[in-house]
CSV table of C-alpha atoms in Angstrom, one decimal:
chain,number,residue,atom,x,y,z
A,1,MET,CA,0.0,0.0,0.0
A,2,THR,CA,1.4,3.4,-1.0
A,3,THR,CA,2.2,5.9,1.7
A,4,PHE,CA,1.3,9.4,0.8
A,5,VAL,CA,2.6,12.7,2.1
A,6,TRP,CA,-0.9,13.4,3.5
A,7,ASP,CA,-3.9,11.2,4.4
A,8,TYR,CA,-7.0,12.3,6.3
A,9,ARG,CA,-8.7,8.9,6.7
A,10,ARG,CA,-7.1,7.8,10.0
A,11,GLU,CA,-8.1,11.1,11.6
A,12,TYR,CA,-11.6,10.8,10.2
A,13,GLU,CA,-12.1,7.4,11.8
A,14,VAL,CA,-11.1,8.7,15.1
A,15,GLU,CA,-13.3,11.9,14.8
A,16,ARG,CA,-16.0,10.4,12.7
A,17,ALA,CA,-18.8,10.6,15.3
A,18,ASP,CA,-18.1,14.3,16.0
A,19,ILE,CA,-17.7,15.2,12.4
A,20,LEU,CA,-21.1,13.5,11.5
A,21,ASP,CA,-22.7,15.2,14.5
A,22,ALA,CA,-21.5,18.5,13.2
A,23,VAL,CA,-23.0,17.9,9.8
A,24,ASP,CA,-26.3,16.8,11.4
A,25,THR,CA,-26.3,19.8,13.6
A,26,VAL,CA,-26.2,22.2,10.6
A,27,PHE,CA,-28.7,20.2,8.6
A,28,ARG,CA,-31.2,20.3,11.5
A,29,SER,CA,-30.6,24.0,12.2
A,30,GLY,CA,-32.5,25.3,9.1
A,31,GLN,CA,-29.5,27.6,8.4
A,32,LEU,CA,-27.0,26.6,5.7
A,33,ILE,CA,-25.4,29.9,4.7
A,34,LEU,CA,-24.1,32.5,7.2
A,35,GLY,CA,-26.0,30.8,10.0
A,36,ALA,CA,-25.2,30.1,13.6
A,37,SER,CA,-22.3,27.8,12.9
A,38,VAL,CA,-20.5,30.5,10.8
A,39,GLN,CA,-21.1,33.1,13.4
A,40,GLY,CA,-19.9,30.8,16.2
A,41,PHE,CA,-16.8,29.8,14.3
A,42,GLU,CA,-15.9,33.5,13.5
A,43,ARG,CA,-16.3,34.4,17.2
A,44,GLU,CA,-14.3,31.5,18.4
A,45,TYR,CA,-11.5,31.8,15.9
A,46,ALA,CA,-11.2,35.6,16.7
A,47,ASP,CA,-11.1,34.7,20.4
A,48,HIS,CA,-8.5,32.1,19.8
A,49,HIS,CA,-6.2,34.8,18.4
A,50,GLY,CA,-7.2,37.4,20.9
A,51,VAL,CA,-8.5,39.8,18.2
A,52,PRO,CA,-12.0,41.3,17.9
A,53,HIS,CA,-12.8,40.2,14.3
A,54,CYS,CA,-12.8,37.2,12.1
A,55,VAL,CA,-14.5,37.2,8.7
A,56,SER,CA,-14.8,33.7,7.1
A,57,CYS,CA,-14.9,33.1,3.4
A,58,ASP,CA,-14.9,30.3,0.8
A,59,ASN,CA,-11.2,29.6,0.5
A,60,GLY,CA,-7.7,30.9,1.4
A,61,THR,CA,-7.1,32.5,-2.0
A,62,ASN,CA,-10.2,34.7,-1.6
A,63,ALA,CA,-9.2,35.4,2.0
A,64,LEU,CA,-6.2,37.1,0.5
A,65,VAL,CA,-8.2,38.8,-2.2
A,66,LEU,CA,-10.7,40.2,0.3
A,67,ALA,CA,-8.0,41.3,2.7
A,68,LEU,CA,-6.1,43.1,0.0
A,69,ARG,CA,-9.2,44.9,-1.2
A,70,ALA,CA,-10.2,45.8,2.4
A,71,LEU,CA,-6.8,47.3,2.9
A,72,GLY,CA,-7.3,49.5,-0.2
A,73,VAL,CA,-4.9,47.7,-2.5
A,74,GLY,CA,-5.8,47.9,-6.2
A,75,HIS,CA,-4.8,48.7,-9.7
A,76,GLY,CA,-1.4,50.2,-10.1
A,77,ASP,CA,-0.3,49.3,-6.6
A,78,GLU,CA,2.7,47.1,-5.6
A,79,VAL,CA,2.7,44.4,-3.0
A,80,VAL,CA,6.0,43.1,-1.6
A,81,THR,CA,6.3,39.3,-1.1
A,82,VAL,CA,8.3,36.3,-2.0
A,83,PRO,CA,8.6,33.9,-5.1
A,84,ASN,CA,9.0,30.9,-2.8
A,85,THR,CA,5.3,30.4,-2.0
A,86,ALA,CA,2.2,28.7,-3.4
A,87,ALA,CA,0.8,30.3,-6.5
A,88,PRO,CA,-2.5,31.5,-4.8
A,89,THR,CA,-0.5,34.1,-2.9
A,90,ILE,CA,0.4,35.8,-6.2
A,91,ILE,CA,-2.9,35.0,-7.9
A,92,ALA,CA,-4.6,37.0,-5.2
A,93,ILE,CA,-2.4,40.0,-5.7
A,94,ASP,CA,-3.0,39.8,-9.5
A,95,GLN,CA,-6.8,39.5,-9.0
A,96,VAL,CA,-7.0,42.9,-7.3
A,97,GLY,CA,-5.0,44.5,-10.1
A,98,ALA,CA,-1.8,45.0,-8.1
A,99,THR,CA,1.8,44.0,-9.0
A,100,PRO,CA,3.7,41.5,-6.9
A,101,VAL,CA,7.3,42.7,-6.1
A,102,PHE,CA,9.6,39.9,-5.0
A,103,VAL,CA,12.5,39.6,-2.5
A,104,ASP,CA,14.4,36.4,-2.1
A,105,VAL,CA,14.2,34.1,0.9
A,106,ARG,CA,16.8,33.0,3.4
A,107,GLU,CA,18.7,29.8,2.7
A,108,ASP,CA,18.6,28.4,6.2
A,109,ASP,CA,14.8,28.6,6.9
A,110,TYR,CA,13.3,29.4,3.5
A,111,LEU,CA,11.4,32.5,4.8
A,112,MET,CA,11.3,36.0,3.5
A,113,ASP,CA,14.7,37.8,3.7
A,114,THR,CA,13.3,40.9,5.4
A,115,ALA,CA,16.7,42.6,5.1
A,116,LYS,CA,16.0,42.9,1.4
A,117,VAL,CA,12.6,44.5,1.7
A,118,ALA,CA,13.5,48.1,2.1
A,119,GLU,CA,15.4,48.2,-1.2
A,120,VAL,CA,12.3,47.3,-3.2
A,121,ILE,CA,9.8,49.7,-1.5
A,122,THR,CA,8.6,52.5,-3.9
A,123,GLU,CA,6.0,55.2,-3.9
A,124,ARG,CA,3.7,52.6,-5.4
A,125,THR,CA,4.1,50.1,-2.5
A,126,ARG,CA,0.8,49.6,-0.7
A,127,CYS,CA,1.3,46.4,1.3
A,128,LEU,CA,3.9,44.1,2.7
A,129,LEU,CA,2.8,40.4,2.4
A,130,PRO,CA,5.0,38.0,4.4
A,131,VAL,CA,4.3,34.3,3.8
A,132,HIS,CA,4.6,32.3,7.1
A,133,LEU,CA,5.8,29.2,5.3
A,134,TYR,CA,5.8,25.5,6.1
A,135,GLY,CA,4.7,26.2,9.7
A,136,GLN,CA,6.8,29.0,11.0
A,137,CYS,CA,6.8,32.8,10.9
A,138,VAL,CA,8.7,35.4,9.0
A,139,ASN,CA,10.9,37.7,11.1
A,140,MET,CA,8.3,40.4,11.7
A,141,ALA,CA,10.1,43.2,13.6
A,142,PRO,CA,11.8,44.7,10.5
A,143,LEU,CA,8.6,44.5,8.5
A,144,LYS,CA,6.6,46.3,11.1
A,145,ASP,CA,9.2,49.0,11.4
A,146,LEU,CA,9.1,49.5,7.6
A,147,ALA,CA,5.4,49.5,7.6
A,148,THR,CA,5.2,52.2,10.2
A,149,ARG,CA,7.9,54.2,8.5
A,150,HIS,CA,6.2,54.2,5.1
A,151,GLY,CA,2.6,54.2,6.3
A,152,ILE,CA,1.7,50.9,4.6
A,153,PRO,CA,-0.1,47.8,6.1
A,154,VAL,CA,1.3,44.3,6.7
A,155,LEU,CA,-0.9,41.5,5.6
A,156,GLU,CA,0.2,38.1,6.9
A,157,ASP,CA,-0.3,35.0,4.8
A,158,CYS,CA,-1.0,32.4,7.5
A,159,ALA,CA,-2.3,29.6,5.3
A,160,GLN,CA,0.5,27.3,6.5
A,161,ALA,CA,0.9,28.6,10.1
A,162,HIS,CA,-2.1,27.9,12.2
A,163,GLY,CA,-0.9,28.0,15.8
A,164,ALA,CA,2.6,29.1,15.1
A,165,HIS,CA,4.2,31.8,17.3
A,166,HIS,CA,7.0,34.3,16.8
A,167,HIS,CA,8.6,35.7,20.0
A,168,GLY,CA,5.4,34.8,21.8
A,169,GLU,CA,3.0,36.4,19.3
A,170,GLN,CA,0.7,34.2,17.4
A,171,ALA,CA,0.8,34.1,13.6
A,172,GLY,CA,-1.9,36.4,12.3
A,173,THR,CA,-1.8,38.9,15.1
A,174,MET,CA,1.3,40.9,14.0
A,175,GLY,CA,0.0,42.8,11.0
A,176,ARG,CA,-3.1,44.8,10.2
A,177,ALA,CA,-4.8,41.7,8.9
A,178,ALA,CA,-4.1,38.0,8.3
A,179,ALA,CA,-5.4,35.5,5.8
A,180,PHE,CA,-5.9,31.8,6.6
A,181,SER,CA,-6.8,28.8,4.6
A,182,PHE,CA,-8.8,25.8,5.9
A,183,TYR,CA,-8.0,23.6,2.9
A,184,PRO,CA,-8.2,20.0,4.2
A,185,THR,CA,-4.4,19.5,4.3
A,186,LYS,CA,-3.9,22.5,6.7
A,187,VAL,CA,-3.0,22.3,10.3
A,188,LEU,CA,-6.6,23.3,10.9
A,189,GLY,CA,-8.4,21.9,7.9
A,190,ALA,CA,-12.1,21.6,6.9
A,191,TYR,CA,-13.5,18.7,4.8
A,192,GLY,CA,-13.5,21.0,1.8
A,193,ASP,CA,-12.4,24.6,1.0
A,194,GLY,CA,-12.6,27.4,3.5
A,195,GLY,CA,-10.8,30.6,4.5
A,196,ALA,CA,-10.9,33.5,6.9
A,197,VAL,CA,-9.3,36.9,7.6
A,198,ILE,CA,-8.7,38.1,11.1
A,199,THR,CA,-8.1,41.8,12.1
A,200,SER,CA,-8.3,44.2,15.0
A,201,ASP,CA,-9.2,47.0,12.6
A,202,ASP,CA,-13.0,47.9,12.7
A,203,GLU,CA,-12.9,49.5,9.3
A,204,VAL,CA,-11.1,46.6,7.7
A,205,ASN,CA,-13.7,44.2,9.3
A,206,ALA,CA,-16.6,46.2,8.0
A,207,ARG,CA,-15.2,46.2,4.4
A,208,LEU,CA,-14.5,42.5,4.6
A,209,ARG,CA,-18.1,41.7,5.5
A,210,ARG,CA,-19.4,43.8,2.6
A,211,LEU,CA,-16.9,42.5,0.1
A,212,ARG,CA,-17.6,38.8,0.8
A,213,TYR,CA,-21.3,39.3,0.3
A,214,TYR,CA,-21.6,41.1,-3.0
A,215,GLY,CA,-20.5,44.4,-1.5
A,216,MET,CA,-23.8,44.6,0.5
A,217,GLU,CA,-24.5,45.6,4.0
A,218,THR,CA,-28.3,45.5,3.5
A,219,ARG,CA,-29.8,42.7,1.5
A,220,TYR,CA,-30.1,43.5,-2.2
A,221,TYR,CA,-28.4,46.9,-1.8
A,222,VAL,CA,-24.8,47.1,-3.0
A,223,GLU,CA,-22.6,49.6,-1.2
A,224,GLU,CA,-19.4,49.0,-3.2
A,225,THR,CA,-18.1,47.1,-6.2
A,226,PRO,CA,-16.7,44.8,-7.2
A,227,GLY,CA,-18.2,42.6,-4.5
A,228,TYR,CA,-17.8,38.8,-4.2
A,229,ASN,CA,-19.8,35.8,-3.4
A,230,SER,CA,-17.3,34.3,-1.0
A,231,ARG,CA,-18.9,32.7,2.0
A,232,LEU,CA,-17.8,29.8,4.2
A,233,ASP,CA,-20.6,27.1,4.3
A,234,ASP,CA,-22.1,26.4,7.7
A,235,VAL,CA,-21.2,22.7,7.5
A,236,HIS,CA,-17.5,23.5,7.2
A,237,ALA,CA,-17.8,26.1,9.8
A,238,GLU,CA,-19.3,23.7,12.3
A,239,ILE,CA,-16.6,21.1,11.6
A,240,LEU,CA,-14.0,23.7,12.1
A,241,ARG,CA,-15.5,24.7,15.4
A,242,ARG,CA,-15.2,21.2,16.6
A,243,LYS,CA,-11.6,20.8,15.2
A,244,LEU,CA,-10.5,24.1,16.7
A,245,THR,CA,-10.9,22.6,20.2
A,246,ARG,CA,-8.5,19.8,19.1
A,247,LEU,CA,-5.9,22.2,17.6
A,248,PRO,CA,-3.5,21.9,20.6
A,249,GLY,CA,-3.5,18.1,20.1
A,250,TYR,CA,-2.8,18.4,16.4
A,251,LEU,CA,0.1,20.7,17.1
A,252,ASN,CA,1.6,18.4,19.7
A,253,SER,CA,1.4,15.4,17.4
A,254,ARG,CA,3.1,17.3,14.5
A,255,LYS,CA,5.9,18.3,16.8
A,256,GLU,CA,6.3,14.7,18.0
A,257,ILE,CA,6.5,13.5,14.4
A,258,ALA,CA,9.1,16.2,13.6
A,259,ASP,CA,11.2,15.2,16.6
A,260,ARG,CA,11.1,11.5,15.5
A,261,TYR,CA,12.2,12.6,12.0
A,262,ALA,CA,15.1,14.6,13.4
A,263,ALA,CA,16.2,11.8,15.7
A,264,ALA,CA,16.1,9.2,12.9
A,265,LEU,CA,17.6,11.2,10.1
A,266,GLY,CA,19.9,13.6,11.8
A,267,ASP,CA,23.0,11.5,10.9
A,268,THR,CA,22.2,11.5,7.2
A,269,ASP,CA,23.2,14.0,4.6
A,270,LEU,CA,19.7,15.4,4.3
A,271,VAL,CA,19.4,19.0,5.4
A,272,LEU,CA,16.6,19.0,8.0
A,273,PRO,CA,14.3,21.9,8.8
A,274,ARG,CA,15.7,24.7,10.9
A,275,THR,CA,13.5,26.6,13.3
A,276,ALA,CA,14.3,30.3,13.1
A,277,GLU,CA,15.2,32.3,16.2
A,278,GLY,CA,12.2,33.2,18.3
A,279,ASN,CA,9.9,30.8,16.4
A,280,ASP,CA,7.6,28.0,17.5
A,281,HIS,CA,7.4,25.8,14.5
A,282,VAL,CA,4.1,23.9,13.9
A,283,TYR,CA,5.4,21.7,11.0
A,284,TYR,CA,2.6,22.2,8.4
A,285,LEU,CA,5.2,20.5,6.2
A,286,TYR,CA,8.4,18.7,7.0
A,287,VAL,CA,10.7,20.0,4.3
A,288,VAL,CA,14.1,18.6,3.7
A,289,ARG,CA,16.9,19.2,1.2
A,290,HIS,CA,19.2,17.1,-0.9
A,291,PRO,CA,21.1,17.7,-4.2
A,292,LEU,CA,19.9,14.4,-5.5
A,293,ARG,CA,16.3,15.1,-4.7
A,294,ASP,CA,14.7,13.8,-7.9
A,295,GLU,CA,16.6,10.5,-7.8
A,296,ILE,CA,15.6,10.1,-4.1
A,297,LEU,CA,11.9,10.7,-5.0
A,298,ARG,CA,12.1,8.2,-7.9
A,299,ARG,CA,13.6,5.5,-5.6
A,300,MET,CA,11.2,6.2,-2.8
A,301,GLN,CA,8.4,5.4,-5.3
A,302,GLU,CA,9.9,1.9,-5.6
A,303,HIS,CA,9.4,1.5,-1.9
A,304,ASP,CA,5.7,2.6,-2.3
A,305,VAL,CA,6.3,6.0,-0.7
A,306,SER,CA,5.0,9.0,-2.6
A,307,LEU,CA,6.6,12.4,-1.5
A,308,ASN,CA,5.9,15.9,-2.5
A,309,ILE,CA,7.7,19.1,-3.5
A,310,SER,CA,6.6,22.5,-2.2
A,311,TYR,CA,7.6,24.1,-4.5
A,312,ARG,CA,9.3,22.7,-7.6
A,313,TRP,CA,8.9,25.9,-9.7
A,314,PRO,CA,9.5,29.4,-8.2
A,315,ILE,CA,6.8,31.8,-9.1
A,316,HIS,CA,9.0,34.2,-11.0
A,317,ILE,CA,9.9,31.6,-13.7
A,318,MET,CA,6.4,30.3,-14.3
A,319,LYS,CA,5.0,31.1,-17.8
A,320,GLY,CA,1.9,32.5,-16.3
A,321,PHE,CA,3.8,35.1,-14.4
A,322,ALA,CA,6.2,36.1,-17.3
A,323,HIS,CA,4.4,39.5,-17.5
A,324,LEU,CA,6.1,40.4,-14.2
A,325,GLY,CA,9.4,40.7,-16.0
A,326,TYR,CA,11.5,38.4,-13.8
A,327,GLY,CA,13.6,35.5,-15.0
A,328,PRO,CA,16.0,32.8,-14.0
A,329,GLY,CA,18.8,34.1,-11.8
A,330,ASP,CA,16.9,36.9,-10.3
A,331,PHE,CA,16.3,35.1,-7.0
A,332,PRO,CA,19.1,32.5,-6.6
A,333,VAL,CA,18.2,31.2,-3.1
A,334,THR,CA,14.6,30.4,-4.2
A,335,GLU,CA,15.9,28.8,-7.4
A,336,ALA,CA,18.4,26.6,-5.6
A,337,LEU,CA,15.8,25.5,-3.1
A,338,ALA,CA,13.4,24.6,-5.9
A,339,ASP,CA,15.9,22.1,-7.2
A,340,GLN,CA,16.6,20.4,-3.8
A,341,ILE,CA,13.6,20.5,-1.4
A,342,PHE,CA,11.0,17.8,-0.8
A,343,SER,CA,8.5,17.1,1.9
A,344,LEU,CA,8.2,14.0,4.1
A,345,PRO,CA,4.7,12.8,5.3
A,346,MET,CA,3.4,15.1,7.9
A,347,TYR,CA,-0.1,15.1,9.4
A,348,ALA,CA,-1.3,14.9,13.0
A,349,SER,CA,-2.7,11.3,12.6
A,350,LEU,CA,0.5,9.9,11.0
A,351,ASP,CA,1.1,6.8,13.1
A,352,GLU,CA,4.6,5.8,14.3
A,353,ASP,CA,4.6,2.6,12.3
A,354,THR,CA,3.9,4.4,9.0
A,355,GLN,CA,6.5,7.0,9.8
A,356,ASN,CA,9.1,4.3,10.6
A,357,ARG,CA,8.3,2.8,7.2
A,358,VAL,CA,9.1,6.1,5.5
A,359,ILE,CA,12.2,6.6,7.6
A,360,ASP,CA,13.5,3.1,6.8
A,361,ALA,CA,12.9,3.5,3.1
A,362,LEU,CA,14.5,6.9,3.0
A,363,ARG,CA,17.6,5.7,4.9
A,364,THR,CA,17.9,2.8,2.5
A,365,VAL,CA,17.7,5.1,-0.5
A,366,LEU,CA,20.2,7.5,0.9
A,367,GLU,CA,22.7,4.8,1.6
A,368,SER,CA,22.4,3.5,-2.0
A,369,LEU,CA,23.1,6.9,-3.6
């Protein structure tokens, strides 16, 4: 039987009764859209972060789109971010008519090199968008200083960082707004798509609520355009409410899995994940490096272990983003990583026997190179 980098089925068997009860609760409520379950989840997710506002939506990409719009980012504006991220980060910037401006990442932890941000800020810069990647946070102090100095907001991309902390501050609480994804693979995942934006800004909250509902405040009356139909379904909201109570357990399990990988693979020539200073890593992904990455992945398939690469192609060399004007060589760290990184199985319900199978196969492959 093939081992995959992610599998929800064991978790579902453990939580099945509660998940099905959540579905039944919504179906019996008489409210399927923006009902009590959505309202309850938004309140509880905001409380979890210690902020006053959470506005849920239909997916993480639209969480970024709505947040950018609510922060006033639009046509002709520039947003500073990184090319080592999932394409939806950049797609969201493109959808609001803005231009992504890239800085490279750091070689040791793969996160935004904040020392490079100041040199790319221009009079058109309207937002700094750090991506908290693989389960840990970008170094936020320099970004917040730049944001204050230039009068521009910070929007945190927290799709991969539920529950992560940076110098004691929780991911999502260090900027003017933060976007989350609840795609099923996430640390806190639904059983389908979902997203949310959290903020302490009352004006941003009000705009988010209008924008996700056609630009309306009163039913059938549009206050602003373009508006969106971007709502989290009550079924997913109720499931997320239940799973939010189990988030500490998910985080503990991921850290235990990461510790086992580190103990079992620390004597190999793999480059294992490094936790940046001040960070509490939640290991959304367990990303390792090796110069013979592709050969390793091929041989692991022979052991019925299917691994993943996040991300094989840097954003700036993709054909779909050629209009941005970047090319090979512009961001050497990102490009070097793209040739070497790959992810080992990482999910809270990964059992020790399956993990040992992956470790044994990987050690065998590494020894045969």
